[in-house]
CSV table of N, CA, C and O in Angstrom, one decimal:
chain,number,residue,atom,x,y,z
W,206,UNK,N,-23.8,19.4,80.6
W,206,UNK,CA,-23.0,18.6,79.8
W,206,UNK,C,-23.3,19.0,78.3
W,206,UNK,O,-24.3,19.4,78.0
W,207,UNK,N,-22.5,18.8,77.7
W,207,UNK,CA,-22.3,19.5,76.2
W,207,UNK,C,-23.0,18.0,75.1
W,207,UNK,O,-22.6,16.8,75.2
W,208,UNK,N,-24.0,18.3,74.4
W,208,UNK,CA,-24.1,16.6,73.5
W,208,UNK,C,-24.3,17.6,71.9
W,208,UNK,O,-23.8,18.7,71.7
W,209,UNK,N,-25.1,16.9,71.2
W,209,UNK,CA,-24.7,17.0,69.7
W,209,UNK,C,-26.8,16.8,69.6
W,209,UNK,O,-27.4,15.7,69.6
W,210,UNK,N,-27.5,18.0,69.5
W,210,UNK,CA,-28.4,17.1,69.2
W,210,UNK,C,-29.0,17.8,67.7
W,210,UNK,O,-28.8,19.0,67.3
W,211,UNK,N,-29.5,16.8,67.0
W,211,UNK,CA,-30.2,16.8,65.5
W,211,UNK,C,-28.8,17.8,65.0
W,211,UNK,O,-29.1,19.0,64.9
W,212,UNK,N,-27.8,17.5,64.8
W,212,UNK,CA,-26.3,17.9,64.5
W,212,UNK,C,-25.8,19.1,65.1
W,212,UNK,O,-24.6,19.3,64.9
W,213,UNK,N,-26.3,19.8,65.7
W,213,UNK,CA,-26.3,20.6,66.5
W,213,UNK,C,-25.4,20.8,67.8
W,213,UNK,O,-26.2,20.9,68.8
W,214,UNK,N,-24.2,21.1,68.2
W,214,UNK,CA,-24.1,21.0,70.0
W,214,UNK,C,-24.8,22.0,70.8
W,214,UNK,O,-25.0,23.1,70.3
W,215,UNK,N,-25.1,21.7,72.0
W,215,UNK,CA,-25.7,22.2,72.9
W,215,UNK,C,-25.5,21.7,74.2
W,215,UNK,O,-24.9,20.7,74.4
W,216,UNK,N,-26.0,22.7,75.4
W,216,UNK,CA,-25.4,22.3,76.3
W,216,UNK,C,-26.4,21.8,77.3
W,216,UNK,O,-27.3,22.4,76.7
W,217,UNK,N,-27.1,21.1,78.3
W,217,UNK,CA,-28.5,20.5,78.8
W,217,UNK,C,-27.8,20.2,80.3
W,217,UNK,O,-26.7,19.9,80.8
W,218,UNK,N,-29.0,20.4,80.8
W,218,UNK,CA,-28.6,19.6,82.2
W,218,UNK,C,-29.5,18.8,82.2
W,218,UNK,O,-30.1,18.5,83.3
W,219,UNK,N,-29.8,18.3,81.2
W,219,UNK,CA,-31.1,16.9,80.9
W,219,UNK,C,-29.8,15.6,81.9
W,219,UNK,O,-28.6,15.8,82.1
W,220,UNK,N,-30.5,14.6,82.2
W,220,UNK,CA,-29.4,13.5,83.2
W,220,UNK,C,-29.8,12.2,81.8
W,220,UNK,O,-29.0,11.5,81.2
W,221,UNK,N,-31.6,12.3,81.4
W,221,UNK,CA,-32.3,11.4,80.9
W,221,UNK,C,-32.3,11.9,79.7
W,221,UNK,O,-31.9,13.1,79.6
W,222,UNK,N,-32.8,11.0,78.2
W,222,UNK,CA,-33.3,11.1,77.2
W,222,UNK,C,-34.5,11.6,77.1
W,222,UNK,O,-34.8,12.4,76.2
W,223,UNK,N,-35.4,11.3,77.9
W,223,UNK,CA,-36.3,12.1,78.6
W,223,UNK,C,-36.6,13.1,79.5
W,223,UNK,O,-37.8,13.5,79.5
W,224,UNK,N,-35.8,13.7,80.3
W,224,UNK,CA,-35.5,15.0,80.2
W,224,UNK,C,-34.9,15.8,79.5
W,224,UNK,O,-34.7,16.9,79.8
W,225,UNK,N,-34.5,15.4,78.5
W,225,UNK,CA,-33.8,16.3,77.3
W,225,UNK,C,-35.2,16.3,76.8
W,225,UNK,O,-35.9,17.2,77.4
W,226,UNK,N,-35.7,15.8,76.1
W,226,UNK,CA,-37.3,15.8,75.2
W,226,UNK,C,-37.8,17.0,76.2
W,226,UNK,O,-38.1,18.1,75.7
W,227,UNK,N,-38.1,16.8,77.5
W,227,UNK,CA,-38.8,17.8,78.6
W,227,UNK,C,-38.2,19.1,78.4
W,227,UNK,O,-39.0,20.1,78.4
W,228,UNK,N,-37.0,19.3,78.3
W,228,UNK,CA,-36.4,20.6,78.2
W,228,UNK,C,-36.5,21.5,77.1
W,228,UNK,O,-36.6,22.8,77.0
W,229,UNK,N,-36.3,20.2,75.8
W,229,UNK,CA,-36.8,21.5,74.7
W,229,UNK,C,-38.0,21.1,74.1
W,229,UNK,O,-38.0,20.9,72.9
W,230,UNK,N,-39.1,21.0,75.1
W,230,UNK,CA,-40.5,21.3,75.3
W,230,UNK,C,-41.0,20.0,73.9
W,230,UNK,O,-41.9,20.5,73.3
W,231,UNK,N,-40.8,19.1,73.6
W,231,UNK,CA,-40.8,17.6,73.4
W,231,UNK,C,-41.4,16.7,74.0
W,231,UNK,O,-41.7,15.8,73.3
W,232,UNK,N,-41.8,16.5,75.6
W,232,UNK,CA,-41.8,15.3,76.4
W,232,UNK,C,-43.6,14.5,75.9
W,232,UNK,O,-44.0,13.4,76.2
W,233,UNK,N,-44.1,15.7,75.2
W,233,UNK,CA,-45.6,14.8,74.7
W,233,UNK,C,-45.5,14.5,73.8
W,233,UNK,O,-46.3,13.7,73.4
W,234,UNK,N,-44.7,14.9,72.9
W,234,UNK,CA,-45.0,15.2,71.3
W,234,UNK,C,-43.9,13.6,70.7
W,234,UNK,O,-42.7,13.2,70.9
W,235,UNK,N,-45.3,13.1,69.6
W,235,UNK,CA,-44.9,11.9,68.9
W,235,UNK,C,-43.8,11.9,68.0
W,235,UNK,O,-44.0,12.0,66.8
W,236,UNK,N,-42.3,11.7,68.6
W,236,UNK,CA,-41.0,11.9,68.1
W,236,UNK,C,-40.5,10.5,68.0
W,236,UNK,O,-40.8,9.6,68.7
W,237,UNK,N,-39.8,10.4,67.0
W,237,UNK,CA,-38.7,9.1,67.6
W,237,UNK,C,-37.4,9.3,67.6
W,237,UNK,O,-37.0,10.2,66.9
W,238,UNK,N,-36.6,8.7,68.6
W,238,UNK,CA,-35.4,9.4,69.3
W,238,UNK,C,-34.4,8.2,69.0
W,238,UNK,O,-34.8,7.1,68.8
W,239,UNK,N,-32.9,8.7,69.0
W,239,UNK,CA,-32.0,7.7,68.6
W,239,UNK,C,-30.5,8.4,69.6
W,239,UNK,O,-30.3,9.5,70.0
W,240,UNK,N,-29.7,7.4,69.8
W,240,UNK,CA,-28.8,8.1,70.8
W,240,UNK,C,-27.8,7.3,70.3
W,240,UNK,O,-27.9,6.1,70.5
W,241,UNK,N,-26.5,8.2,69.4
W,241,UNK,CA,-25.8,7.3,69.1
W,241,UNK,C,-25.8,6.6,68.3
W,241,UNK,O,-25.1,5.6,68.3
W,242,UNK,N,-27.0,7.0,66.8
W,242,UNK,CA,-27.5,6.1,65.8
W,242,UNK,C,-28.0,4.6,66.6
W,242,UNK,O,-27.6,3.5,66.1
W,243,UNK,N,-28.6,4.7,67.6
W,243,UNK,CA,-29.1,3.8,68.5
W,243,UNK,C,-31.1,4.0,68.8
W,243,UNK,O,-31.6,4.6,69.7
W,244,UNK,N,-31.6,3.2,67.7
W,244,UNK,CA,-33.2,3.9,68.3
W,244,UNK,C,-33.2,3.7,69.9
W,244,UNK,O,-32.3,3.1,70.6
W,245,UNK,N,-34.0,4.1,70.2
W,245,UNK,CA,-35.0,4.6,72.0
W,245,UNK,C,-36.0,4.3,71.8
W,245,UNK,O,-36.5,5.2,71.2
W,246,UNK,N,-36.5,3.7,72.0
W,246,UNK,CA,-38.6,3.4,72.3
W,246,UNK,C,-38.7,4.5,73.3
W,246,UNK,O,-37.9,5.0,74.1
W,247,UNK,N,-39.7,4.6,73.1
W,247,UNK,CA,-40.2,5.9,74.1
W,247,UNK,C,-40.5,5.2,75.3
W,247,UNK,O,-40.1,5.9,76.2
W,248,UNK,N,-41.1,4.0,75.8
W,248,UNK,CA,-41.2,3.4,77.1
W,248,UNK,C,-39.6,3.2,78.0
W,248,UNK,O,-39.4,2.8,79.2
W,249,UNK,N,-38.4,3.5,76.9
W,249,UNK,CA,-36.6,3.9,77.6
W,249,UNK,C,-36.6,4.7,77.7
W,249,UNK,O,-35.7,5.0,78.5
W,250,UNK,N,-37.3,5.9,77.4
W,250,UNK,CA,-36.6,6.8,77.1
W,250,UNK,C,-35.8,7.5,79.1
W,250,UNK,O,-34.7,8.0,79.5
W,251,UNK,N,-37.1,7.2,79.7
W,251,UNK,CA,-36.6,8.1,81.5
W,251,UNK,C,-35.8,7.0,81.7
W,251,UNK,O,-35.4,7.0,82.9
W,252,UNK,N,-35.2,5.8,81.0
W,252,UNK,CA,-34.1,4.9,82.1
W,252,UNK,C,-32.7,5.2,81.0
W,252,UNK,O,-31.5,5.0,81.2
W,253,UNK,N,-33.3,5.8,79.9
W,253,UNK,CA,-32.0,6.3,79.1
W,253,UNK,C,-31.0,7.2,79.3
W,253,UNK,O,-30.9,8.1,78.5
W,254,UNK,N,-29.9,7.2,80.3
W,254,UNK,CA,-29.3,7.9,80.9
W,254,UNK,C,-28.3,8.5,79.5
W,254,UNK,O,-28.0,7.9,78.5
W,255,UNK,N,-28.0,10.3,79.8
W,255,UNK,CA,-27.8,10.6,78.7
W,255,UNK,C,-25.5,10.8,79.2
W,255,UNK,O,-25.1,11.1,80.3
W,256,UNK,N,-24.6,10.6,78.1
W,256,UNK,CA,-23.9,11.0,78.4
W,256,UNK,C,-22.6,12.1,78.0
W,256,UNK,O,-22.4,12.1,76.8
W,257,UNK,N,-21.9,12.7,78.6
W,257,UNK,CA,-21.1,13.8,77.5
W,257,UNK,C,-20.7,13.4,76.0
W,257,UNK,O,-20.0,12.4,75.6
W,258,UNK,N,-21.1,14.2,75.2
W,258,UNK,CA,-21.3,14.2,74.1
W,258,UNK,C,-21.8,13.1,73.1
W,258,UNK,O,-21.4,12.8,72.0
W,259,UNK,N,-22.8,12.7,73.8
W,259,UNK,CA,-24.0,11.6,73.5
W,259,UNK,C,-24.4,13.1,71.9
W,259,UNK,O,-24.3,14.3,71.8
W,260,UNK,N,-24.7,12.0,71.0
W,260,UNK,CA,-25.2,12.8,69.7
W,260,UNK,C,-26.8,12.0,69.7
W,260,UNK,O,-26.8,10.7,69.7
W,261,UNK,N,-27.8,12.7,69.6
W,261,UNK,CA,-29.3,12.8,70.1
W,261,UNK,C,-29.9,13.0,68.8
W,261,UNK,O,-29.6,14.1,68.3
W,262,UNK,N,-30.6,12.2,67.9
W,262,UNK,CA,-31.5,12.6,66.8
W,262,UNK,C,-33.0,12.4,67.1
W,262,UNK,O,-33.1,11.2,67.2
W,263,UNK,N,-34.0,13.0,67.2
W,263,UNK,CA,-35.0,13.5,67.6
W,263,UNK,C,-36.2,13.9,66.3
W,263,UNK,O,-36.3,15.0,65.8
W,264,UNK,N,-37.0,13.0,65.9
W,264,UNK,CA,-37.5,13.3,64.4
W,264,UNK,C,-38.9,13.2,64.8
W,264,UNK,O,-39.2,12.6,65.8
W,265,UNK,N,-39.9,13.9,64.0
W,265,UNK,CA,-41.1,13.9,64.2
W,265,UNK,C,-41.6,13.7,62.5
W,265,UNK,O,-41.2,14.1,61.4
W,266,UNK,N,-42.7,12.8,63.1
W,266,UNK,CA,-43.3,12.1,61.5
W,266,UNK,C,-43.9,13.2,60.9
W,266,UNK,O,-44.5,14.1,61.4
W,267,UNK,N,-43.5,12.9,59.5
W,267,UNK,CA,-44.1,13.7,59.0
W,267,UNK,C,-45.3,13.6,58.0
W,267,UNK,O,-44.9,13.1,56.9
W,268,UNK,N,-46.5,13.8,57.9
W,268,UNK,CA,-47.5,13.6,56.5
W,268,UNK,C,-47.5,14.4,55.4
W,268,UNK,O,-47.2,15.6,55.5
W,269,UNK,N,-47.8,13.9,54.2
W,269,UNK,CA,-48.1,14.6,53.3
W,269,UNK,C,-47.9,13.5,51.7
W,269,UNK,O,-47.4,12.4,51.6
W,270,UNK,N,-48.3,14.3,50.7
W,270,UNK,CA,-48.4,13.4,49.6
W,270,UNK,C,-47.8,14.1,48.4
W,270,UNK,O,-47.8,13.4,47.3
């Protein structure tokens, strides 16, 4: 299925919001995810079913001063 991720389209056979994170090598790493300008807690993310052209933002914190 074709989605939109971090403005991007792409194509995934992710089903979950968490198999998408798994596929582009994401599923450990402290991200916060939004589907649809909709946050995701990371404890949704495997019941977050993903759908065609679902738009996916994917951010990782960042430090510095």
């Amino acid at each position: 299925m074709k989605i939109t991720l971090n403005g991007e389209r792409r194509e995934t056979e992710a089903t979950t919001l968490a198999e998408l994170l798994a596929e582009i090598g994401l599923a450990e790493a402290k991200v916060a995810t939004a589907v649809n300008e909709a946050f995701v807690a990371a404890p949704a993310r495997a019941d977050h079913a993903l759908d065609a052209g679902d738009r996916i933002e994917v951010l990782a914190p960042m430090q510095g001063g």
